Amino acid sequence: MESSNSNNNSNNNNNNNSNNNNNEAIATTSSQGIRSTGHTKWDAMYNHLLDYRKKHNNCLVPNRYKDMPQLGSWVSTQRRHYKMLQEGKDSPLTPQRLQLLTKIGFVWATRDPRHVSSLQCTVLYVVFTSS
């Protein structure tokens, strides 16, 4: 019995260490705009956003982005979750994710992205990142 408990504790510790290592890897690599090593849906979409940013030089994914419609929807969801935080409501957007998106130039408040000039995007970015 005792060896079974010690094995379970060892497994739990290994799982906790593995999760901590994954989270650290995500924060370290993603904060630099490098691909996330995490295996969650959020991490996968973040990586797609990095691809979009590399191709378009911004993070203003249209809501109906024809190359990957789910990315436009995901970006809108991140903005909605940010707005919930601003209103003091519970939100799935963690401080770590907020920081990762902000560091790559994510624009938190925008009108239809197809109609926002690059100058307006820059102003919005400066306003939201200097707070």
PDB file of C-alpha atoms in Angstrom:
ATOM      1  CA  MET A   1       0.000   0.000   0.000  1.00  0.00           C
ATOM      2  CA  GLU A   2       2.712   2.432   0.952  1.00  0.00           C
ATOM      3  CA  SER A   3       4.604   1.929  -2.310  1.00  0.00           C
ATOM      4  CA  SER A   4       1.356   2.459  -4.243  1.00  0.00           C
ATOM      5  CA  ASN A   5       0.813   5.792  -2.475  1.00  0.00           C
ATOM      6  CA  SER A   6       4.373   6.873  -3.077  1.00  0.00           C
ATOM      7  CA  ASN A   7       3.978   6.008  -6.774  1.00  0.00           C
ATOM      8  CA  ASN A   8       0.798   8.068  -6.960  1.00  0.00           C
ATOM      9  CA  ASN A   9       2.496  10.985  -5.233  1.00  0.00           C
ATOM     10  CA  SER A  10       5.449  10.672  -7.569  1.00  0.00           C
ATOM     11  CA  ASN A  11       3.116  10.656 -10.589  1.00  0.00           C
ATOM     12  CA  ASN A  12       1.230  13.679  -9.273  1.00  0.00           C
ATOM     13  CA  ASN A  13       4.475  15.546  -8.731  1.00  0.00           C
ATOM     14  CA  ASN A  14       5.635  14.640 -12.233  1.00  0.00           C
ATOM     15  CA  ASN A  15       2.329  15.837 -13.695  1.00  0.00           C
ATOM     16  CA  ASN A  16       2.527  19.096 -11.756  1.00  0.00           C
ATOM     17  CA  ASN A  17       6.129  19.637 -12.837  1.00  0.00           C
ATOM     18  CA  SER A  18       5.194  18.860 -16.427  1.00  0.00           C
ATOM     19  CA  ASN A  19       2.343  21.388 -16.341  1.00  0.00           C
ATOM     20  CA  ASN A  20       4.578  24.019 -14.766  1.00  0.00           C
ATOM     21  CA  ASN A  21       7.280  23.410 -17.370  1.00  0.00           C
ATOM     22  CA  ASN A  22       4.720  23.684 -20.188  1.00  0.00           C
ATOM     23  CA  ASN A  23       3.361  26.947 -18.790  1.00  0.00           C
ATOM     24  CA  GLU A  24       6.862  28.372 -18.410  1.00  0.00           C
ATOM     25  CA  ALA A  25       7.735  27.350 -21.956  1.00  0.00           C
ATOM     26  CA  ILE A  26       4.584  28.983 -23.285  1.00  0.00           C
ATOM     27  CA  ALA A  27       5.272  32.224 -21.433  1.00  0.00           C
ATOM     28  CA  THR A  28       8.945  32.308 -22.379  1.00  0.00           C
ATOM     29  CA  THR A  29       8.649  31.552 -26.062  1.00  0.00           C
ATOM     30  CA  SER A  30       5.348  33.264 -26.784  1.00  0.00           C
ATOM     31  CA  SER A  31       6.236  36.537 -25.091  1.00  0.00           C
ATOM     32  CA  GLN A  32       8.897  36.903 -27.776  1.00  0.00           C
ATOM     33  CA  GLY A  33       6.431  36.142 -30.554  1.00  0.00           C
ATOM     34  CA  ILE A  34       7.912  32.682 -31.048  1.00  0.00           C
ATOM     35  CA  ARG A  35       5.691  29.648 -31.435  1.00  0.00           C
ATOM     36  CA  SER A  36       4.051  28.384 -28.299  1.00  0.00           C
ATOM     37  CA  THR A  37       4.996  24.919 -27.121  1.00  0.00           C
ATOM     38  CA  GLY A  38       1.664  24.378 -25.366  1.00  0.00           C
ATOM     39  CA  HIS A  39      -0.893  21.923 -26.603  1.00  0.00           C
ATOM     40  CA  THR A  40      -4.140  23.744 -25.939  1.00  0.00           C
ATOM     41  CA  LYS A  41      -6.579  25.111 -28.486  1.00  0.00           C
ATOM     42  CA  TRP A  42      -5.713  28.631 -27.306  1.00  0.00           C
ATOM     43  CA  ASP A  43      -2.019  28.011 -27.974  1.00  0.00           C
ATOM     44  CA  ALA A  44      -2.780  26.654 -31.441  1.00  0.00           C
ATOM     45  CA  MET A  45      -4.838  29.738 -32.297  1.00  0.00           C
ATOM     46  CA  TYR A  46      -2.134  31.995 -30.871  1.00  0.00           C
ATOM     47  CA  ASN A  47       0.340  30.306 -33.228  1.00  0.00           C
ATOM     48  CA  HIS A  48      -2.025  30.927 -36.155  1.00  0.00           C
ATOM     49  CA  LEU A  49      -2.190  34.579 -35.087  1.00  0.00           C
ATOM     50  CA  LEU A  50       1.618  34.706 -35.162  1.00  0.00           C
ATOM     51  CA  ASP A  51       1.498  33.342 -38.719  1.00  0.00           C
ATOM     52  CA  TYR A  52      -1.074  35.992 -39.663  1.00  0.00           C
ATOM     53  CA  ARG A  53       1.068  38.706 -38.067  1.00  0.00           C
ATOM     54  CA  LYS A  54       4.134  37.551 -39.975  1.00  0.00           C
ATOM     55  CA  LYS A  55       2.224  37.601 -43.262  1.00  0.00           C
ATOM     56  CA  HIS A  56       0.260  40.867 -42.728  1.00  0.00           C
ATOM     57  CA  ASN A  57       2.510  42.755 -40.287  1.00  0.00           C
ATOM     58  CA  ASN A  58      -0.375  43.272 -37.838  1.00  0.00           C
ATOM     59  CA  CYS A  59      -2.817  41.361 -35.661  1.00  0.00           C
ATOM     60  CA  LEU A  60      -5.975  42.846 -37.178  1.00  0.00           C
ATOM     61  CA  VAL A  61      -7.567  39.635 -38.384  1.00  0.00           C
ATOM     62  CA  PRO A  62     -10.886  40.352 -40.115  1.00  0.00           C
ATOM     63  CA  ASN A  63     -13.902  38.706 -38.503  1.00  0.00           C
ATOM     64  CA  ARG A  64     -14.465  36.799 -41.727  1.00  0.00           C
ATOM     65  CA  TYR A  65     -10.876  36.010 -42.630  1.00  0.00           C
ATOM     66  CA  LYS A  66     -11.271  33.814 -45.701  1.00  0.00           C
ATOM     67  CA  ASP A  67      -7.996  31.892 -45.251  1.00  0.00           C
ATOM     68  CA  MET A  68      -8.957  30.756 -41.750  1.00  0.00           C
ATOM     69  CA  PRO A  69     -12.417  31.828 -40.550  1.00  0.00           C
ATOM     70  CA  GLN A  70     -11.891  30.377 -37.072  1.00  0.00           C
ATOM     71  CA  LEU A  71      -8.949  32.761 -36.497  1.00  0.00           C
ATOM     72  CA  GLY A  72     -11.161  35.815 -37.054  1.00  0.00           C
ATOM     73  CA  SER A  73     -13.693  34.385 -34.634  1.00  0.00           C
ATOM     74  CA  TRP A  74     -10.982  33.602 -32.066  1.00  0.00           C
ATOM     75  CA  VAL A  75      -9.587  37.154 -32.273  1.00  0.00           C
ATOM     76  CA  SER A  76     -13.096  38.567 -31.701  1.00  0.00           C
ATOM     77  CA  THR A  77     -13.489  36.266 -28.723  1.00  0.00           C
ATOM     78  CA  GLN A  78     -10.210  37.518 -27.214  1.00  0.00           C
ATOM     79  CA  ARG A  79     -11.488  41.101 -27.533  1.00  0.00           C
ATOM     80  CA  ARG A  80     -14.789  40.136 -25.919  1.00  0.00           C
ATOM     81  CA  HIS A  81     -12.944  38.443 -23.041  1.00  0.00           C
ATOM     82  CA  TYR A  82     -10.780  41.563 -22.628  1.00  0.00           C
ATOM     83  CA  LYS A  83     -13.892  43.731 -22.462  1.00  0.00           C
ATOM     84  CA  MET A  84     -15.271  41.452 -19.738  1.00  0.00           C
ATOM     85  CA  LEU A  85     -12.064  42.014 -17.730  1.00  0.00           C
ATOM     86  CA  GLN A  86     -12.380  45.787 -18.204  1.00  0.00           C
ATOM     87  CA  GLU A  87     -15.930  45.587 -16.855  1.00  0.00           C
ATOM     88  CA  GLY A  88     -14.738  43.678 -13.776  1.00  0.00           C
ATOM     89  CA  LYS A  89     -16.378  40.434 -14.867  1.00  0.00           C
ATOM     90  CA  ASP A  90     -14.868  36.971 -14.797  1.00  0.00           C
ATOM     91  CA  SER A  91     -13.090  36.160 -18.044  1.00  0.00           C
ATOM     92  CA  PRO A  92     -11.189  33.198 -19.468  1.00  0.00           C
ATOM     93  CA  LEU A  93      -8.481  35.644 -20.593  1.00  0.00           C
ATOM     94  CA  THR A  94      -5.661  35.071 -18.115  1.00  0.00           C
ATOM     95  CA  PRO A  95      -3.093  37.758 -17.288  1.00  0.00           C
ATOM     96  CA  GLN A  96      -0.441  35.640 -19.032  1.00  0.00           C
ATOM     97  CA  ARG A  97      -2.481  35.425 -22.236  1.00  0.00           C
ATOM     98  CA  LEU A  98      -3.288  39.130 -22.062  1.00  0.00           C
ATOM     99  CA  GLN A  99       0.429  39.866 -21.812  1.00  0.00           C
ATOM    100  CA  LEU A 100       1.322  37.514 -24.682  1.00  0.00           C
ATOM    101  CA  LEU A 101      -1.207  39.103 -27.007  1.00  0.00           C
ATOM    102  CA  THR A 102      -0.273  42.643 -26.002  1.00  0.00           C
ATOM    103  CA  LYS A 103       3.429  41.979 -26.605  1.00  0.00           C
ATOM    104  CA  ILE A 104       2.808  41.000 -30.220  1.00  0.00           C
ATOM    105  CA  GLY A 105       0.749  44.119 -30.927  1.00  0.00           C
ATOM    106  CA  PHE A 106      -2.763  42.785 -30.483  1.00  0.00           C
ATOM    107  CA  VAL A 107      -5.290  45.625 -30.787  1.00  0.00           C
ATOM    108  CA  TRP A 108      -7.873  45.286 -28.020  1.00  0.00           C
ATOM    109  CA  ALA A 109     -10.442  47.815 -29.201  1.00  0.00           C
ATOM    110  CA  THR A 110     -11.136  48.383 -32.846  1.00  0.00           C
ATOM    111  CA  ARG A 111     -13.869  49.037 -35.313  1.00  0.00           C
ATOM    112  CA  ASP A 112     -14.242  46.730 -38.277  1.00  0.00           C
ATOM    113  CA  PRO A 113     -10.586  45.759 -38.885  1.00  0.00           C
ATOM    114  CA  ARG A 114     -11.035  46.126 -42.636  1.00  0.00           C
ATOM    115  CA  HIS A 115     -11.587  49.874 -42.172  1.00  0.00           C
ATOM    116  CA  VAL A 116      -8.948  50.787 -39.601  1.00  0.00           C
ATOM    117  CA  SER A 117      -5.887  52.555 -40.959  1.00  0.00           C
ATOM    118  CA  SER A 118      -2.405  51.531 -39.855  1.00  0.00           C
ATOM    119  CA  LEU A 119      -2.023  54.921 -38.122  1.00  0.00           C
ATOM    120  CA  GLN A 120      -5.184  54.325 -36.089  1.00  0.00           C
ATOM    121  CA  CYS A 121      -3.927  50.833 -35.210  1.00  0.00           C
ATOM    122  CA  THR A 122      -0.646  52.287 -33.998  1.00  0.00           C
ATOM    123  CA  VAL A 123      -2.455  54.856 -31.846  1.00  0.00           C
ATOM    124  CA  LEU A 124      -4.698  52.168 -30.337  1.00  0.00           C
ATOM    125  CA  TYR A 125      -1.683  49.942 -29.677  1.00  0.00           C
ATOM    126  CA  VAL A 126       0.216  52.737 -27.908  1.00  0.00           C
ATOM    127  CA  VAL A 127      -2.807  53.694 -25.813  1.00  0.00           C
ATOM    128  CA  PHE A 128      -3.474  50.151 -24.648  1.00  0.00           C
ATOM    129  CA  THR A 129       0.112  49.088 -24.062  1.00  0.00           C
ATOM    130  CA  SER A 130       1.167  52.201 -22.165  1.00  0.00           C
ATOM    131  CA  SER A 131      -1.468  51.669 -19.465  1.00  0.00           C
TER     132      SER A 131
END
